[in-house]
PDB file of C-alpha atoms in Angstrom:
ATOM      1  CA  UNK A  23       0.000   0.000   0.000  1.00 52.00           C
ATOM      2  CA  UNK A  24       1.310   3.911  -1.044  1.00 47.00           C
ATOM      3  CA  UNK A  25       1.298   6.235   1.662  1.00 43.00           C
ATOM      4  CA  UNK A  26      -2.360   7.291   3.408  1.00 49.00           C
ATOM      5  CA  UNK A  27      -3.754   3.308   2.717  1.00 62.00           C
ATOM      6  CA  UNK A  28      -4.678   4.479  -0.552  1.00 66.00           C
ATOM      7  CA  UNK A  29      -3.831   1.871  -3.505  1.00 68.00           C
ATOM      8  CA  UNK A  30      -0.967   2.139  -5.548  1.00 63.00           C
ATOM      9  CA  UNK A  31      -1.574   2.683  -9.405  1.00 65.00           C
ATOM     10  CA  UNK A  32      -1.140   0.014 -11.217  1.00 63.00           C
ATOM     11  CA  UNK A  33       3.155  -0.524 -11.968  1.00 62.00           C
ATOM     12  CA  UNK A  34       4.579   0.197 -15.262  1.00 63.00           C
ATOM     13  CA  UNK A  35       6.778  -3.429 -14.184  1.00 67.00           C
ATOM     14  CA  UNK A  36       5.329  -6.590 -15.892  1.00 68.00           C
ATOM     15  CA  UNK A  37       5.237  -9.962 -15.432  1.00 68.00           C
ATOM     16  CA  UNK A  38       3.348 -11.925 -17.914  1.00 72.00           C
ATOM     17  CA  UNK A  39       2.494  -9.068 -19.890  1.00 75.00           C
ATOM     18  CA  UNK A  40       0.561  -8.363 -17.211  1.00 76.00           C
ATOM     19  CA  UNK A  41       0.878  -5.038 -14.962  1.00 79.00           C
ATOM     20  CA  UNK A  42       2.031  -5.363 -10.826  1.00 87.00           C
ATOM     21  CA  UNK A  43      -1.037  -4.458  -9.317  1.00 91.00           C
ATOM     22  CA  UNK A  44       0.715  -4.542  -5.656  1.00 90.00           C
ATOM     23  CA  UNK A  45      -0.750  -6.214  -2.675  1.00 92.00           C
ATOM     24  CA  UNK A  46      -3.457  -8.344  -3.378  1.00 95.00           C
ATOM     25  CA  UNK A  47      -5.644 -11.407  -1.013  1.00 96.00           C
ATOM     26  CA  UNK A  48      -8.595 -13.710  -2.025  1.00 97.00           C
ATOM     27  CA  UNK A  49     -11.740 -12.006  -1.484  1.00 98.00           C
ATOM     28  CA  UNK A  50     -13.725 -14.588   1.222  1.00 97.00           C
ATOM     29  CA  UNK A  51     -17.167 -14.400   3.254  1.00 97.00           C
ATOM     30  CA  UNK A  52     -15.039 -13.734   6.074  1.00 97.00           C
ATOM     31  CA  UNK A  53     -13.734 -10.147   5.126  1.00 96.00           C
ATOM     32  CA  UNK A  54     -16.953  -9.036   4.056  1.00 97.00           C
ATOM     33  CA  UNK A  55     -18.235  -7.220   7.189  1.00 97.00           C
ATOM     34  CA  UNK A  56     -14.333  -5.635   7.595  1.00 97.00           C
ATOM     35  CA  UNK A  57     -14.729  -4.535   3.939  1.00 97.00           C
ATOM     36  CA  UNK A  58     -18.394  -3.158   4.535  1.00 97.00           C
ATOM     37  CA  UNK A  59     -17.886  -1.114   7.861  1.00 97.00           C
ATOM     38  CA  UNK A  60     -14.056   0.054   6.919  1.00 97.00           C
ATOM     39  CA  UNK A  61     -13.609   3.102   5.005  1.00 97.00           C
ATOM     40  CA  UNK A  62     -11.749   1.680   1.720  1.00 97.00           C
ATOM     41  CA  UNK A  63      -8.526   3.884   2.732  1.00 95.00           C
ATOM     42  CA  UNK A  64      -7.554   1.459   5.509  1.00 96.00           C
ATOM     43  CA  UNK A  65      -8.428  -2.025   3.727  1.00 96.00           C
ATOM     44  CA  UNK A  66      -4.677  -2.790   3.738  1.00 94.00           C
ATOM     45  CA  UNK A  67      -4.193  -3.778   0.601  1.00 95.00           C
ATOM     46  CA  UNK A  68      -4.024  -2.954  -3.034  1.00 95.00           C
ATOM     47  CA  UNK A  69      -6.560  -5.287  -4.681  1.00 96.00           C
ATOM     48  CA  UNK A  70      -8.443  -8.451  -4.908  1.00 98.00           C
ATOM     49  CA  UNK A  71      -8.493 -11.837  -6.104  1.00 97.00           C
ATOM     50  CA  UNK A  72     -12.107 -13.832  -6.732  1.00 98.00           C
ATOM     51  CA  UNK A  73     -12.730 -17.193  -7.274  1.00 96.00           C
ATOM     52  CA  UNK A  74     -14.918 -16.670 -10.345  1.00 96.00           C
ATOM     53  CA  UNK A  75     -17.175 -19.718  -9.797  1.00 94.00           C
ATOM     54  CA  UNK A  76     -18.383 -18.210  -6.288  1.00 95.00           C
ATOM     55  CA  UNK A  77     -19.470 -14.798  -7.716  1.00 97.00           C
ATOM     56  CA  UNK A  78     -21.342 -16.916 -10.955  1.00 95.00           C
ATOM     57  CA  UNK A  79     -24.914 -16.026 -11.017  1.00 91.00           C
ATOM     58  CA  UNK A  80     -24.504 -14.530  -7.534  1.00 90.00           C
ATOM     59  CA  UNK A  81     -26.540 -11.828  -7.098  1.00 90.00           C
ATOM     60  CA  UNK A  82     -27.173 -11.580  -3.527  1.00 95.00           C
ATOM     61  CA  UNK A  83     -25.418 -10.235  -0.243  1.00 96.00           C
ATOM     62  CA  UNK A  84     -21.798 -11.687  -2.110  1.00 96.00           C
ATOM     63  CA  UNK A  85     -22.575  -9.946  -5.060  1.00 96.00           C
ATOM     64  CA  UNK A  86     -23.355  -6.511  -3.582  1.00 96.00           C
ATOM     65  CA  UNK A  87     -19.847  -6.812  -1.525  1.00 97.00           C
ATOM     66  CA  UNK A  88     -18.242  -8.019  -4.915  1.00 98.00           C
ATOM     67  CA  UNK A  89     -19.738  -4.677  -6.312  1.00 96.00           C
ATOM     68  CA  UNK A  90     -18.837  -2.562  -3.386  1.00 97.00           C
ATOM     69  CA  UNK A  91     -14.577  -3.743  -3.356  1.00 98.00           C
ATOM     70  CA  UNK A  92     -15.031  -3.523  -7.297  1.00 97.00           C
ATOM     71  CA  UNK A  93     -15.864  -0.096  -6.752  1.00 97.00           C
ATOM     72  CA  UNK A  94     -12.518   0.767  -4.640  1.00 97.00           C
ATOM     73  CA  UNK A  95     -10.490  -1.369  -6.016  1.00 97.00           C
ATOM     74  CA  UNK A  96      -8.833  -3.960  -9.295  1.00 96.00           C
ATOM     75  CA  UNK A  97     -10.177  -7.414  -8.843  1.00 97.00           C
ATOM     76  CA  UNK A  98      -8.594 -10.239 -10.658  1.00 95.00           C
ATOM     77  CA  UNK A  99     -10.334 -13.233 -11.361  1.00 96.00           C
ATOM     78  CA  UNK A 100      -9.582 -16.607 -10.714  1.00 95.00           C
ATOM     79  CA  UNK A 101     -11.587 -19.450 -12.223  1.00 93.00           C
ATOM     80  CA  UNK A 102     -11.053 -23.419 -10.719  1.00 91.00           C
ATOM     81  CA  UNK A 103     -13.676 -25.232 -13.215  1.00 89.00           C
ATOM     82  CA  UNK A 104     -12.216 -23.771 -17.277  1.00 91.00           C
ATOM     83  CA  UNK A 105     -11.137 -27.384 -17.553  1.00 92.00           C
ATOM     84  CA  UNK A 106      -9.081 -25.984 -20.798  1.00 92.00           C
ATOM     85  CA  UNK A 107      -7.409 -29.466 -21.011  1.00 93.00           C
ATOM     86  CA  UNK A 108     -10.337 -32.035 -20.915  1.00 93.00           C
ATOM     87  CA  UNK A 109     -11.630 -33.557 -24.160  1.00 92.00           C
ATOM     88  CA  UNK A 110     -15.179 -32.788 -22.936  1.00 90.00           C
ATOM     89  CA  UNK A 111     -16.391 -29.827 -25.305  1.00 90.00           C
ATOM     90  CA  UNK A 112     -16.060 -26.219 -23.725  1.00 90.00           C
ATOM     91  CA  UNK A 113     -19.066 -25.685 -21.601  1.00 89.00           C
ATOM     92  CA  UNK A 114     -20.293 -22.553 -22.930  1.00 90.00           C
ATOM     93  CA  UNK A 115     -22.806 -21.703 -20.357  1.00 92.00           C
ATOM     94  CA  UNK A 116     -19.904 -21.642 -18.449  1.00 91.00           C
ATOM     95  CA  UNK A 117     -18.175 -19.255 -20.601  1.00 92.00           C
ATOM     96  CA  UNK A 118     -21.315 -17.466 -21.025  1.00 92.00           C
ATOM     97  CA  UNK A 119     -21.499 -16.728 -17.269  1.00 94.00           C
ATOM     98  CA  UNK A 120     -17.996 -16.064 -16.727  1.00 94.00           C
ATOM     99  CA  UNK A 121     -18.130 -13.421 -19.475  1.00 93.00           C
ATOM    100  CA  UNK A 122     -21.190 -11.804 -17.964  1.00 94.00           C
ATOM    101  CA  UNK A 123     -19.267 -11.868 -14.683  1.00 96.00           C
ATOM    102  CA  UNK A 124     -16.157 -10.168 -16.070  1.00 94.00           C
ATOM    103  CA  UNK A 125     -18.771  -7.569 -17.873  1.00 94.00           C
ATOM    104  CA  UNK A 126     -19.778  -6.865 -14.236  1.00 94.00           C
ATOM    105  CA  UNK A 127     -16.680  -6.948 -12.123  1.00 94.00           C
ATOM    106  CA  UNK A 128     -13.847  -5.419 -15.110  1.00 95.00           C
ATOM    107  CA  UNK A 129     -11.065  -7.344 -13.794  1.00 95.00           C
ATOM    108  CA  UNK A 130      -7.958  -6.149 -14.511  1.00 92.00           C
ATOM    109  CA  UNK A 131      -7.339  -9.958 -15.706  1.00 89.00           C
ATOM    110  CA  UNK A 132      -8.917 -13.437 -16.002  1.00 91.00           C
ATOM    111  CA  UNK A 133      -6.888 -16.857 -14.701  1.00 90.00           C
ATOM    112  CA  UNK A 134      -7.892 -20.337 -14.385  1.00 92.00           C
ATOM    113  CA  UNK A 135      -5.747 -23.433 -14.126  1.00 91.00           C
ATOM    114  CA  UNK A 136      -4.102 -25.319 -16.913  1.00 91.00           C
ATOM    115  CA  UNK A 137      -5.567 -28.484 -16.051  1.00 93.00           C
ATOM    116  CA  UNK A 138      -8.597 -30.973 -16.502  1.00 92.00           C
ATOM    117  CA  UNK A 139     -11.134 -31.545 -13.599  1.00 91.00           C
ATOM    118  CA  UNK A 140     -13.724 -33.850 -15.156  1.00 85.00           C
ATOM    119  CA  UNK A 141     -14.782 -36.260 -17.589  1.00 82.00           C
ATOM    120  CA  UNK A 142     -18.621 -37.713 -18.657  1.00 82.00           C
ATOM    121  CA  UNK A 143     -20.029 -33.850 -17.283  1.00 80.00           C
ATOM    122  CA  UNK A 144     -19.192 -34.666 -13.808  1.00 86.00           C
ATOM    123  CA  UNK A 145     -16.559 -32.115 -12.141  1.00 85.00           C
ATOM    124  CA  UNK A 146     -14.144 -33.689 -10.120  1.00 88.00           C
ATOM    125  CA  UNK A 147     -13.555 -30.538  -7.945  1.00 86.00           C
ATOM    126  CA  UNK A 148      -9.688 -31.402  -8.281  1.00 91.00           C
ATOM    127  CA  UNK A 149      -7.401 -29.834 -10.702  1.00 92.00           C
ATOM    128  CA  UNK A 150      -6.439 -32.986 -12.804  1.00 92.00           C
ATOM    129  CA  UNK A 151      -2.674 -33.235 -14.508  1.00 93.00           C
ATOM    130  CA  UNK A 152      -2.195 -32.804 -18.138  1.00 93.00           C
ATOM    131  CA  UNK A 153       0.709 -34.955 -20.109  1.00 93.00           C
ATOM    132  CA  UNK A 154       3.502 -32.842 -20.988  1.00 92.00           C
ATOM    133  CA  UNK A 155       3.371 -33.224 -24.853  1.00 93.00           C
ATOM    134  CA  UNK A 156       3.276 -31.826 -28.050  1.00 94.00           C
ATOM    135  CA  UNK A 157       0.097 -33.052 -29.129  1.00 95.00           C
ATOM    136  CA  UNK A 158      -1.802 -31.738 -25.792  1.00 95.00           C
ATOM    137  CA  UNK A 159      -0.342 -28.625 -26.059  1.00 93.00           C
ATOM    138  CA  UNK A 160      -1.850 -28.877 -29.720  1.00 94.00           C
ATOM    139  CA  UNK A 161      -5.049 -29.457 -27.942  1.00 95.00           C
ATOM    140  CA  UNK A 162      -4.923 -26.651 -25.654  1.00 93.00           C
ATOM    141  CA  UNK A 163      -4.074 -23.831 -27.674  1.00 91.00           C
ATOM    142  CA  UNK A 164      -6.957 -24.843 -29.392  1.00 92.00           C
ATOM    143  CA  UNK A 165      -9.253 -24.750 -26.316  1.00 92.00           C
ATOM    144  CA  UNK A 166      -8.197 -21.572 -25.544  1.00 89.00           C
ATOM    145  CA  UNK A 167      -8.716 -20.312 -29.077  1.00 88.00           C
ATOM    146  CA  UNK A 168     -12.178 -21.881 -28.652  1.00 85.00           C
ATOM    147  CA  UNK A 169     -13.096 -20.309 -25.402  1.00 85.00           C
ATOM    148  CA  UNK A 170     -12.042 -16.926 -26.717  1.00 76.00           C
ATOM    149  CA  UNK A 171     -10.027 -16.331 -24.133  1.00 63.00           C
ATOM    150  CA  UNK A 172      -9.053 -13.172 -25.278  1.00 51.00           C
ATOM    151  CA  UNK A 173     -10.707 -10.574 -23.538  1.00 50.00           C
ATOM    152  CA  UNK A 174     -10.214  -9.556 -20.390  1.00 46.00           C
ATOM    153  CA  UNK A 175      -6.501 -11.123 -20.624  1.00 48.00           C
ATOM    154  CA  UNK A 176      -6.682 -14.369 -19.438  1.00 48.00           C
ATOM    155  CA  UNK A 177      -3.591 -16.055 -17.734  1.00 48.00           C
ATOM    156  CA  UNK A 178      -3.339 -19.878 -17.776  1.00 49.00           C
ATOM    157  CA  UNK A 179      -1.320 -19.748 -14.975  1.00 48.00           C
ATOM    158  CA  UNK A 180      -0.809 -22.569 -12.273  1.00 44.00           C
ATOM    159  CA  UNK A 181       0.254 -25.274 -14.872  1.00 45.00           C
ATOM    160  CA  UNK A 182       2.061 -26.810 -11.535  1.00 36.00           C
ATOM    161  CA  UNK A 183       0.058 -29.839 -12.184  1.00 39.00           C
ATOM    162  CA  UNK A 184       1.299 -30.593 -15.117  1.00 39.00           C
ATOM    163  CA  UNK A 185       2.864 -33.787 -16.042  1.00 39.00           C
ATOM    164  CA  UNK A 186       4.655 -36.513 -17.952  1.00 39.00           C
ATOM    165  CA  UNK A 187       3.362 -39.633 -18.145  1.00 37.00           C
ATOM    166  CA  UNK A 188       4.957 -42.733 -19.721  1.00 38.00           C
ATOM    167  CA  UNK A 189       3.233 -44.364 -22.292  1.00 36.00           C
TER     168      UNK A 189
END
């Protein structure tokens, strides 16, 4: 945080591409009364990070709070459920929503991992490992040219669960 608790401006440094926002934590239920009855000048930090799939088609007490930080200061978001590397088509209601989410929150940037986490339309809720190959990196760029995963910026970041396996 600059001087006074207000937020720095966004850095000229990037990483990524992407600009150094500062300070940042994972917006949870449990800041939300600190973040409601605390002038934005002493939050302590410079922005916040979502988890996109708890703000989709949220429009309730989460929502308004969502609206109220947005209002103050950058949000990133952070989705757990792309699954860019399955096989399974794109789920486009999913893209649908997280688009509409992004219309209403203007992150500074979009992120999910570079992963799988289902198969047969059931979602695993774990981020599965991809093989560490030409032809699935074939199969990802693709993905991600299908999911138009353009704008806001997305960053397939996390790819820590990536892998090699032996055929």
């Amino acid at each position: 945080m600059s001087g006074g608790g207000a937020p720095r401006p966004f850095s000229e440094t990037r990483r990524l591409g992407l600009p150094s926002l500062g300070d940042g934590v994972g917006l949870r239920p449990a800041h939300f009364p600190h973040l409601l009855r605390t002038p934005p000048v002493s939050w302590g930090v410079d922005w916040f990070e979502i988890i996109s799939e708890n703000f989709i088609g949220n429009f309730g007490y989460a929502a308004q709070v969502l609206e109220h930080v947005a209002a103050h200061r950058p949000i990133v978001m952070h989705g757990v459920s792309l699954s860019i590397g399955s096989v399974a088509p794109l789920d486009h209601d999913y893209l649908r929503e997280l688009r509409d989410l992004a219309h209403r929150v203007r992150p500074v940037w979009v992120s999910d991992h570079l992963c799988w986490t289902g198969v047969a339309g059931i979602n695993t809720h774990d981020l599965l490992p991809l093989p560490l190959t030409e032809a699935c990196l074939a199969h990802v760029a693709e993905r991600v040219r299908g999911a138009g995963c353009s704008r806001p910026p997305v960053d397939p970041r996390k790819p820590q669960h990536v892998s090699q396996f032996a055929a």
